[in-house]
Each structure stands twice: as structure tokens, then as C-alpha cells.
């Protein structure tokens, strides 16, 4: 059969043919992996294949030629990109036990860190994965599931992404304007606005939408669990006129006006700090005779000072002077409160 009707098992038969000619098994595995990679995207460049499999471009060209000779309908030329003719499919993909376990881990995380719109699709995908596993691997997945749990430091009733993650993903890719009713904690008011979405990011235990707000004529960061109502409009926008998500993130980092903080902790206290320091911009530390000097970068000195309060006289602020003033002010607040 030719074209889109090629028998899916021809590649497997070709693999046995190559083995009969003493071609190494690891190359057969690589050919199969390359074919899977070609089917995962609309077009794949030779350099992308070379980088992923740590092989030379010459080897890529030779492997693609081997696929073509085995009956796989590869479309494209060396130097431009490759694709597989529409309609060609491999037999059901077989997962290793380690790959299936990794997907189970991802499912546990998705359950806690996405919203209902994503969870149902991920669950459906995971069932399809389980359907093609061998019997002992299915049993392994069932057993492993009972030994993995993901907990988050949040109020249980507050959903991390509302219910709009799937709709927003599609709007971002399709370059569609969205209309939303958004509740702002800053002024405790709800506003209706149109926006041009450019990306999604997860930080501070919440999903955030980065979009160009047509009401404010500027880029804004919207927490998804504060979107009360969302509608994807038919109106499109030109994505090239906006910053990329990475460019927006980089600009926010540059504008944050980070300040270096130097503090010294008693060595005994350091044992109890653990990973807390990473939440406050920890950079590095020096172990001195009687203390540990730590360096931080932060844009928020007052919250940093309130964190230091819990260590009372076990910490000394070396710099900046403004943080020393903040600590003195916090001390006076405490004195007045308990006087």
C-alpha cells in the first residue's frame, strides 16, 4: 500500500530486516524514537533531531533515509525540515515501566496544580496510556499510585486555576481576544475587560494569565482563580505585536529593583532555617567562626524583616541600613502592641 494507506507494521518488519543485516539494536531503537519524534510535530528540523538524540547531522540524514527505504512516508529535504505524510500512524505506542511511572507522577501533580478543565483531559489521557501497558506494568502503576501523594500549602476550597486553563491555552495559541469579569483584591472590585492573552505561568501557588489589557492599555498579570467569568471572542489579534511570555518575565525581573541583603545567623539557628531561605531570595552563604553570613536578593524589605523577626536575637542585619530601620520600626510596633 502507498501514501497514507501504508501498512503501519512495515516499519517493524523493516527493523527485523536491518537486524538480519547485523545493524545494532540501539540504532533500531533510535530509528523508532526518531519516527515517534517526527510524528509528534508538524515539522522537525534535522538539527533538532541531532540535538535530541546526540548524533551528528550526517547520522540524521542516514537514519531518515533508512526510514524512507523501510516504507515510512517521510516528506522534506535535508536542511529544511521533515514531516510524516498525513494519515500514517505507528502501531500503539508501548511505554516502558519508567515512562508510565513518570506519567503517573505528572498526573498526581496535575491533580493538585491544575483546574477541572485540565484534570478531566489528563485523566482521559492517562487511561489511554494504561490501556496499552502490559499486565505487570498495569499492576505496577496501580500499586505505585497508592504510595504517591501531593500536598499544597493552600486553603483547600481555593482552586488553583479556576476552570479556564484549557480555554485560555487555546485562546493563546489561536490569538483570540478574551472577555472576562475579574475580581481584584487590591480594591475589592470586579471589572469587565477585554484582553489579548500571551501566556500562562505558575508561581506563588497559583496560575497566572499574562495578557495585554485593552482596558488599561498595558500588560497585566491576572490570577486565574480571580476570573469570575470568561468568554473567548471571535476577534483575533496579531501576536507579533506583543512581547513573548519570556520577554515579559525578563522585564519584570529587571524592574523589580532587587536589593542585596546581608544577615548573620547563629550556627545553631541555621540548622532550623532549612529551605525557608530559598523563599526569600537566598543567593549564597559564608561560614564564619561564630556565625553563618547569608546573602539575599529581595525587592520587598519589610516582608523580609518580618521573616527575620521569628529569629529574634539569633540574627544580625549587616546591610542595607534601610532594613535595620525597618527592624527597629517593627520592634517598636511589637513594644506598643504588648505594652
Short mmCIF file of C-alpha atoms in Angstrom, two decimals:
data_model
loop_
_atom_site.label_atom_id
_atom_site.label_comp_id
_atom_site.label_asym_id
_atom_site.label_seq_id
_atom_site.Cartn_x
_atom_site.Cartn_y
_atom_site.Cartn_z
CA UNK A 1 0.00 0.00 0.00
CA UNK A 2 1.25 3.54 -0.66
CA UNK A 3 0.77 7.06 0.69
CA UNK A 4 -1.49 7.43 3.68
CA UNK A 5 -2.55 3.81 3.39
CA UNK A 6 0.88 2.36 4.17
CA UNK A 7 0.72 -0.64 6.49
CA UNK A 8 1.70 0.51 9.97
CA UNK A 9 3.64 -2.67 10.59
CA UNK A 10 6.04 -2.16 7.68
CA UNK A 11 8.45 -0.29 9.94
CA UNK A 12 8.56 -3.22 12.38
CA UNK A 13 9.22 -5.63 9.54
CA UNK A 14 11.97 -3.33 8.29
CA UNK A 15 13.51 -3.34 11.75
CA UNK A 16 13.86 -7.11 11.63
CA UNK A 17 15.37 -6.77 8.15
CA UNK A 18 18.00 -4.39 9.49
CA UNK A 19 18.73 -6.70 12.42
CA UNK A 20 19.27 -9.55 9.99
CA UNK A 21 21.97 -7.42 8.39
CA UNK A 22 23.74 -7.04 11.76
CA UNK A 23 22.73 -3.41 12.39
CA UNK A 24 22.99 -2.66 16.13
CA UNK A 25 19.85 -2.91 18.22
CA UNK A 26 20.38 0.58 19.67
CA UNK A 27 20.06 2.00 16.17
CA UNK A 28 16.72 0.23 15.74
CA UNK A 29 15.59 1.84 18.98
CA UNK A 30 16.80 5.21 17.72
CA UNK A 31 15.02 4.83 14.38
CA UNK A 32 11.79 4.06 16.18
CA UNK A 33 12.33 7.03 18.52
CA UNK A 34 13.07 9.35 15.57
CA UNK A 35 9.89 8.21 13.84
CA UNK A 36 7.88 8.89 17.01
CA UNK A 37 9.51 12.33 17.26
CA UNK A 38 8.67 13.12 13.62
CA UNK A 39 5.04 12.27 14.32
CA UNK A 40 4.94 14.49 17.42
CA UNK A 41 5.28 17.78 15.49
CA UNK A 42 4.19 19.26 12.20
CA UNK A 43 7.79 19.73 11.06
CA UNK A 44 11.08 18.74 12.64
CA UNK A 45 14.48 20.03 11.56
CA UNK A 46 17.49 17.76 11.19
CA UNK A 47 19.34 19.82 13.80
CA UNK A 48 16.52 19.27 16.31
CA UNK A 49 16.76 15.51 15.80
CA UNK A 50 20.56 15.65 16.12
CA UNK A 51 20.35 17.59 19.38
CA UNK A 52 17.71 15.34 20.92
CA UNK A 53 19.50 12.07 20.18
CA UNK A 54 23.09 13.40 20.46
CA UNK A 55 24.02 12.34 16.95
CA UNK A 56 25.61 14.12 14.01
CA UNK A 57 23.63 15.66 11.14
CA UNK A 58 25.17 13.08 8.84
CA UNK A 59 23.73 10.30 11.03
CA UNK A 60 20.33 12.04 10.98
CA UNK A 61 20.32 12.08 7.17
CA UNK A 62 21.33 8.40 7.09
CA UNK A 63 18.62 7.43 9.60
CA UNK A 64 15.92 9.35 7.75
CA UNK A 65 16.96 7.63 4.52
CA UNK A 66 16.67 4.27 6.31
CA UNK A 67 13.14 5.16 7.38
CA UNK A 68 12.23 6.07 3.79
CA UNK A 69 13.66 2.80 2.49
CA UNK A 70 11.57 0.87 5.04
CA UNK A 71 8.38 2.40 3.62
CA UNK A 72 7.82 5.32 6.01
CA UNK A 73 6.48 8.31 4.02
CA UNK A 74 8.93 11.00 5.18
CA UNK A 75 8.36 14.37 3.49
CA UNK A 76 11.08 17.02 3.30
CA UNK A 77 14.64 17.75 2.41
CA UNK A 78 17.81 17.78 4.48
CA UNK A 79 18.41 21.30 5.77
CA UNK A 80 14.77 22.43 5.78
CA UNK A 81 12.76 20.01 7.89
CA UNK A 82 10.96 16.69 7.88
CA UNK A 83 7.39 15.62 8.40
CA UNK A 84 5.37 12.41 8.06
CA UNK A 85 2.65 12.13 5.44
CA UNK A 86 -0.79 12.78 6.95
CA UNK A 87 -2.60 9.56 7.76
CA UNK A 88 0.44 7.43 8.55
CA UNK A 89 0.36 6.02 12.06
CA UNK A 90 2.55 3.76 14.16
CA UNK A 91 1.04 0.80 15.99
CA UNK A 92 0.01 1.60 19.60
CA UNK A 93 2.95 3.15 21.44
CA UNK A 94 4.45 0.91 24.10
CA UNK A 95 5.64 2.65 27.26
CA UNK A 96 8.42 1.42 29.48
CA UNK A 97 7.60 0.97 33.16
CA UNK A 98 9.71 4.05 33.97
CA UNK A 99 7.89 6.20 31.36
CA UNK A 100 4.50 5.11 32.64
CA UNK A 101 5.56 5.85 36.22
CA UNK A 102 6.71 9.32 35.19
CA UNK A 103 3.27 9.99 33.69
CA UNK A 104 1.68 8.81 36.93
CA UNK A 105 3.79 11.36 38.83
CA UNK A 106 2.70 14.07 36.38
CA UNK A 107 -0.91 13.06 36.92
CA UNK A 108 -0.58 13.43 40.69
CA UNK A 109 0.87 16.91 40.23
CA UNK A 110 -1.75 17.88 37.64
CA UNK A 111 -4.47 16.83 40.07
CA UNK A 112 -3.30 19.41 42.61
CA UNK A 113 -1.84 22.17 40.44
CA UNK A 114 -4.28 22.49 37.54
CA UNK A 115 -8.03 23.06 37.32
CA UNK A 116 -11.05 20.94 36.47
CA UNK A 117 -10.78 21.70 32.76
CA UNK A 118 -7.30 20.13 32.59
CA UNK A 119 -7.81 17.32 35.09
CA UNK A 120 -10.53 15.56 33.11
CA UNK A 121 -8.43 15.58 29.92
CA UNK A 122 -5.32 14.38 31.72
CA UNK A 123 -7.28 11.58 33.37
CA UNK A 124 -8.63 10.50 29.98
CA UNK A 125 -5.11 10.53 28.52
CA UNK A 126 -3.75 8.50 31.43
CA UNK A 127 -6.44 5.84 30.93
CA UNK A 128 -5.33 5.52 27.30
CA UNK A 129 -1.74 5.09 28.47
CA UNK A 130 -2.79 2.36 30.91
CA UNK A 131 -4.74 0.63 28.14
CA UNK A 132 -1.56 -0.13 26.15
CA UNK A 133 0.55 -1.27 29.10
CA UNK A 134 1.50 -4.88 29.70
CA UNK A 135 -0.30 -6.63 32.53
CA UNK A 136 2.56 -6.47 35.04
CA UNK A 137 3.14 -2.79 34.23
CA UNK A 138 -0.55 -2.03 34.86
CA UNK A 139 -0.25 -3.71 38.23
CA UNK A 140 2.91 -1.69 38.94
CA UNK A 141 1.02 1.55 38.14
CA UNK A 142 -1.88 0.63 40.42
CA UNK A 143 0.45 -0.22 43.29
CA UNK A 144 2.62 2.88 42.81
CA UNK A 145 -0.42 5.16 42.82
CA UNK A 146 -1.12 4.24 46.43
CA UNK A 147 2.34 5.39 47.51
CA UNK A 148 2.40 8.89 45.97
CA UNK A 149 0.68 11.97 47.36
CA UNK A 150 0.98 15.67 46.55
CA UNK A 151 0.02 18.29 49.13
CA UNK A 152 -0.13 22.03 48.68
CA UNK A 153 0.07 24.83 51.23
CA UNK A 154 -3.22 26.44 50.39
CA UNK A 155 -6.80 26.72 51.58
CA UNK A 156 -8.45 23.54 50.20
CA UNK A 157 -11.55 25.35 48.94
CA UNK A 158 -9.49 27.71 46.75
CA UNK A 159 -8.96 26.14 43.35
CA UNK A 160 -5.53 26.98 41.84
CA UNK A 161 -6.74 27.77 38.36
CA UNK A 162 -10.50 28.19 38.47
CA UNK A 163 -11.87 26.34 35.44
CA UNK A 164 -10.44 28.17 32.46
CA UNK A 165 -6.96 26.71 31.84
CA UNK A 166 -7.99 24.73 28.75
CA UNK A 167 -9.93 27.63 27.21
CA UNK A 168 -7.04 30.03 27.84
CA UNK A 169 -4.48 27.66 26.32
CA UNK A 170 -6.49 27.55 23.12
CA UNK A 171 -7.06 31.32 23.10
CA UNK A 172 -3.31 31.93 23.46
CA UNK A 173 -2.40 29.64 20.57
CA UNK A 174 -5.26 30.83 18.33
CA UNK A 175 -4.54 34.52 19.16
CA UNK A 176 -8.13 35.21 20.25
CA UNK A 177 -9.26 38.17 22.37
CA UNK A 178 -10.89 37.20 25.66
CA UNK A 179 -13.57 38.94 27.70
CA UNK A 180 -13.50 38.39 31.44
CA UNK A 181 -15.05 39.51 34.69
CA UNK A 182 -12.09 39.89 37.04
CA UNK A 183 -12.12 40.42 40.79
CA UNK A 184 -9.24 42.49 42.14
CA UNK A 185 -8.23 42.01 45.76
CA UNK A 186 -6.43 45.36 45.63
CA UNK A 187 -9.63 47.42 45.55
CA UNK A 188 -12.09 44.56 46.19
CA UNK A 189 -13.95 45.35 42.98
CA UNK A 190 -14.98 43.35 39.92
CA UNK A 191 -14.36 44.77 36.43
CA UNK A 192 -15.20 43.56 32.94
CA UNK A 193 -12.43 43.87 30.39
CA UNK A 194 -11.12 42.54 27.10
CA UNK A 195 -7.55 41.29 26.89
CA UNK A 196 -5.11 39.71 24.46
CA UNK A 197 -3.53 36.68 26.20
CA UNK A 198 0.18 35.99 25.69
CA UNK A 199 0.96 33.23 28.18
CA UNK A 200 0.35 31.27 31.38
CA UNK A 201 2.74 30.82 34.27
CA UNK A 202 2.61 29.19 37.69
CA UNK A 203 4.12 30.86 40.72
CA UNK A 204 3.18 31.72 44.29
CA UNK A 205 0.95 28.63 44.43
CA UNK A 206 -1.33 29.98 41.69
CA UNK A 207 -1.78 30.01 37.92
CA UNK A 208 -1.43 33.46 36.34
CA UNK A 209 -2.51 34.78 32.95
CA UNK A 210 -0.19 37.32 31.35
CA UNK A 211 -2.18 39.42 28.89
CA UNK A 212 -2.35 42.83 27.23
CA UNK A 213 -5.33 44.51 28.90
CA UNK A 214 -7.32 46.62 26.41
CA UNK A 215 -8.95 48.49 29.31
CA UNK A 216 -5.61 49.64 30.82
CA UNK A 217 -3.64 49.61 27.52
CA UNK A 218 -0.80 47.77 29.21
CA UNK A 219 0.36 44.30 30.18
CA UNK A 220 -1.24 42.82 33.26
CA UNK A 221 -0.86 39.75 35.45
CA UNK A 222 -4.23 38.11 36.25
CA UNK A 223 -4.63 35.33 38.82
CA UNK A 224 -6.84 32.67 37.26
CA UNK A 225 -8.80 31.92 40.42
CA UNK A 226 -9.98 35.54 40.42
CA UNK A 227 -11.50 35.28 36.94
CA UNK A 228 -15.21 35.04 37.69
CA UNK A 229 -16.38 34.63 34.10
CA UNK A 230 -14.52 34.09 30.83
CA UNK A 231 -15.54 34.20 27.17
CA UNK A 232 -13.25 33.64 24.19
CA UNK A 233 -14.31 36.06 21.46
CA UNK A 234 -14.20 35.57 17.69
CA UNK A 235 -11.95 38.62 17.39
CA UNK A 236 -8.29 37.83 16.63
CA UNK A 237 -5.16 39.85 17.33
CA UNK A 238 -1.65 39.93 15.87
CA UNK A 239 0.60 38.05 18.25
CA UNK A 240 3.78 39.55 16.81
CA UNK A 241 2.90 42.97 18.19
CA UNK A 242 3.27 41.72 21.77
CA UNK A 243 6.18 40.62 23.90
CA UNK A 244 6.70 36.91 24.29
CA UNK A 245 5.98 35.41 27.69
CA UNK A 246 9.71 35.09 28.37
CA UNK A 247 10.32 38.71 27.40
CA UNK A 248 7.59 39.83 29.81
CA UNK A 249 9.06 37.74 32.64
CA UNK A 250 12.56 39.10 31.95
CA UNK A 251 11.28 42.68 32.01
CA UNK A 252 9.55 42.11 35.35
CA UNK A 253 12.76 40.76 36.85
CA UNK A 254 14.70 43.80 35.60
CA UNK A 255 12.09 46.19 37.01
CA UNK A 256 11.90 44.55 40.41
CA UNK A 257 14.76 46.71 41.84
CA UNK A 258 16.30 43.89 43.81
CA UNK A 259 18.27 44.87 46.90
CA UNK A 260 21.14 42.86 48.37
CA UNK A 261 20.59 41.89 52.00
CA UNK A 262 23.39 40.57 54.23
CA UNK A 263 22.49 38.95 57.55
CA UNK A 264 24.37 36.80 60.04
CA UNK A 265 22.70 33.85 61.79
CA UNK A 266 23.88 31.88 64.80
CA UNK A 267 25.14 28.50 63.64
CA UNK A 268 22.57 26.73 65.80
CA UNK A 269 19.75 28.76 64.21
CA UNK A 270 20.88 27.90 60.67
CA UNK A 271 20.06 24.26 61.34
CA UNK A 272 16.39 25.20 61.75
CA UNK A 273 16.07 27.52 58.75
CA UNK A 274 16.15 24.70 56.21
CA UNK A 275 14.62 25.58 52.86
CA UNK A 276 12.89 28.72 54.16
CA UNK A 277 15.79 30.84 52.90
CA UNK A 278 15.03 29.98 49.28
CA UNK A 279 11.63 31.70 49.54
CA UNK A 280 13.34 34.97 50.45
CA UNK A 281 15.88 35.29 47.64
CA UNK A 282 18.80 33.32 49.09
CA UNK A 283 21.97 33.64 46.97
CA UNK A 284 24.91 32.26 48.93
CA UNK A 285 26.47 31.96 52.38
CA UNK A 286 29.81 32.13 54.17
CA UNK A 287 30.62 30.06 57.28
CA UNK A 288 32.50 32.20 59.77
CA UNK A 289 33.88 31.33 63.20
CA UNK A 290 30.76 32.08 65.23
CA UNK A 291 28.02 32.55 62.64
CA UNK A 292 26.85 31.99 59.08
CA UNK A 293 26.68 35.07 56.87
CA UNK A 294 23.93 34.81 54.24
CA UNK A 295 23.35 36.91 51.15
CA UNK A 296 19.88 37.52 49.73
CA UNK A 297 18.32 39.48 46.87
CA UNK A 298 14.84 40.85 47.51
CA UNK A 299 12.55 43.62 46.30
CA UNK A 300 10.46 43.60 49.49
CA UNK A 301 12.41 44.60 52.58
CA UNK A 302 9.51 44.83 55.03
CA UNK A 303 8.22 41.25 54.46
CA UNK A 304 11.85 40.14 54.66
CA UNK A 305 12.19 41.93 58.00
CA UNK A 306 9.04 40.30 59.36
CA UNK A 307 10.53 36.91 58.48
CA UNK A 308 13.69 37.79 60.41
CA UNK A 309 11.62 38.66 63.49
CA UNK A 310 10.98 35.00 64.17
CA UNK A 311 14.70 34.52 64.86
CA UNK A 312 14.75 37.33 67.48
CA UNK A 313 18.31 37.84 68.79
CA UNK A 314 19.77 34.94 66.77
CA UNK A 315 20.19 37.11 63.66
CA UNK A 316 22.03 40.36 62.98
CA UNK A 317 21.33 42.59 59.96
CA UNK A 318 24.55 43.83 58.36
CA UNK A 319 23.02 45.66 55.38
CA UNK A 320 21.27 47.57 53.94
CA UNK A 321 20.75 50.35 56.52
CA UNK A 322 17.10 50.63 55.47
CA UNK A 323 16.43 47.08 56.67
CA UNK A 324 17.91 47.96 60.06
CA UNK A 325 15.47 50.86 60.27
CA UNK A 326 12.60 48.56 59.30
CA UNK A 327 13.60 46.09 62.03
CA UNK A 328 13.68 48.91 64.59
CA UNK A 329 10.22 50.04 63.48
CA UNK A 330 8.85 46.51 63.78
CA UNK A 331 10.33 46.23 67.28
CA UNK A 332 8.57 49.45 68.30
CA UNK A 333 5.29 48.12 66.89
CA UNK A 334 5.62 44.98 68.99
CA UNK A 335 6.52 47.01 72.10
CA UNK A 336 3.46 49.22 71.64
CA UNK A 337 1.21 46.24 70.99
CA UNK A 338 2.18 44.35 74.16
CA UNK A 339 2.82 47.33 76.45
#
